[in-house]
Amino acid sequence: MRARAARASAVLTMSAILTAGLGVLASPASAQESGLTFYSGSFRTVVAHFPAPTGECTPLPQTADSHVGWSGFQDVVFYYTADCTGQATGAGTLLTYPAGQWRTFLAS
């Protein structure tokens, strides 16, 4: 009897998760996140948002410790210098890192 109740509970839980997930996928495109967003507090507080990649050297907010490239971004490359020269560190579109580690970035 307990096994049956546990299975039923698991099925109901999975059903709720799938329903919630499908609701997000079915929401209008305007409701979806877009652009490149930098956060502090490991994805807790937005510190900068870039709606589209420019390919230009851009200062990285010094409090940023994580980022997400929601759409339109393939890669983010960080630099220790103020002019995007020297050692480049490819960071992809989802990463956490120590705040203040890099000074600038290029996004494509």
XYZ file of C-alpha atoms in Angstrom:
108
model
C 0.000 0.000 0.000
C 2.841 2.419 0.841
C 4.557 1.702 -2.466
C 1.370 2.536 -4.354
C 0.966 5.808 -2.423
C 4.600 6.712 -3.061
C 4.201 6.038 -6.797
C 1.022 8.097 -6.943
C 2.752 10.960 -5.136
C 5.713 10.806 -7.524
C 3.405 10.823 -10.551
C 1.479 13.822 -9.227
C 4.701 15.688 -8.476
C 6.108 15.038 -11.959
C 2.808 16.060 -13.509
C 2.888 19.376 -11.638
C 6.498 20.016 -12.681
C 5.775 19.258 -16.333
C 2.657 21.419 -16.329
C 4.589 24.355 -14.870
C 7.420 23.857 -17.367
C 5.073 23.711 -20.328
C 3.410 26.894 -19.113
C 6.752 28.704 -19.272
C 7.492 27.343 -22.737
C 4.062 28.342 -23.976
C 4.321 31.909 -22.662
C 4.663 34.692 -25.251
C 8.159 35.409 -26.535
C 8.006 38.898 -25.025
C 7.771 37.302 -21.578
C 10.953 35.257 -22.105
C 14.307 36.607 -20.898
C 16.569 37.914 -23.647
C 19.974 39.481 -24.026
C 23.025 39.153 -21.793
C 22.517 39.749 -18.083
C 25.208 40.133 -15.427
C 24.348 39.432 -11.787
C 25.845 39.782 -8.337
C 25.190 37.326 -5.529
C 25.344 34.310 -7.866
C 22.360 35.180 -10.082
C 20.416 37.084 -7.367
C 20.723 40.771 -8.322
C 20.901 42.178 -11.857
C 23.840 44.598 -12.213
C 23.813 45.064 -16.007
C 21.771 43.983 -19.014
C 22.794 44.093 -22.676
C 19.923 43.428 -25.113
C 22.119 42.506 -28.107
C 25.799 41.621 -28.680
C 27.848 44.507 -30.069
C 31.235 42.831 -30.380
C 32.778 45.943 -28.778
C 35.051 45.970 -25.739
C 32.786 46.730 -22.777
C 33.613 47.349 -19.101
C 32.433 44.545 -16.841
C 30.562 45.703 -13.733
C 33.013 45.025 -10.901
C 30.295 43.568 -8.672
C 29.283 41.018 -11.329
C 29.945 37.428 -10.309
C 27.725 35.558 -12.769
C 26.076 35.961 -16.145
C 23.508 34.415 -18.467
C 23.379 34.855 -22.239
C 19.627 34.365 -22.641
C 19.332 34.705 -26.417
C 21.343 36.078 -29.300
C 24.648 35.357 -27.551
C 27.039 32.546 -28.343
C 30.030 33.467 -26.203
C 31.341 35.961 -23.676
C 35.107 36.502 -23.500
C 36.647 38.206 -20.453
C 39.884 40.224 -20.202
C 42.021 41.415 -17.284
C 42.789 44.689 -19.095
C 40.691 47.815 -19.731
C 41.031 47.518 -23.534
C 40.275 43.816 -24.186
C 43.881 42.918 -24.904
C 46.081 40.235 -23.428
C 44.882 36.911 -22.085
C 41.323 36.084 -23.148
C 39.109 33.788 -21.092
C 36.128 32.265 -22.895
C 33.162 32.078 -20.530
C 30.306 30.819 -22.687
C 26.804 31.978 -21.834
C 26.381 30.717 -18.262
C 29.033 31.023 -15.575
C 29.815 32.130 -12.020
C 33.161 33.668 -11.014
C 34.746 35.859 -8.328
C 33.555 39.491 -8.541
C 36.270 41.809 -9.842
C 38.267 39.031 -11.496
C 38.029 40.592 -14.984
C 37.747 44.206 -16.155
C 36.227 43.993 -19.633
C 34.430 41.632 -21.991
C 33.501 41.007 -25.604
C 30.226 39.280 -26.443
C 29.248 37.652 -29.694
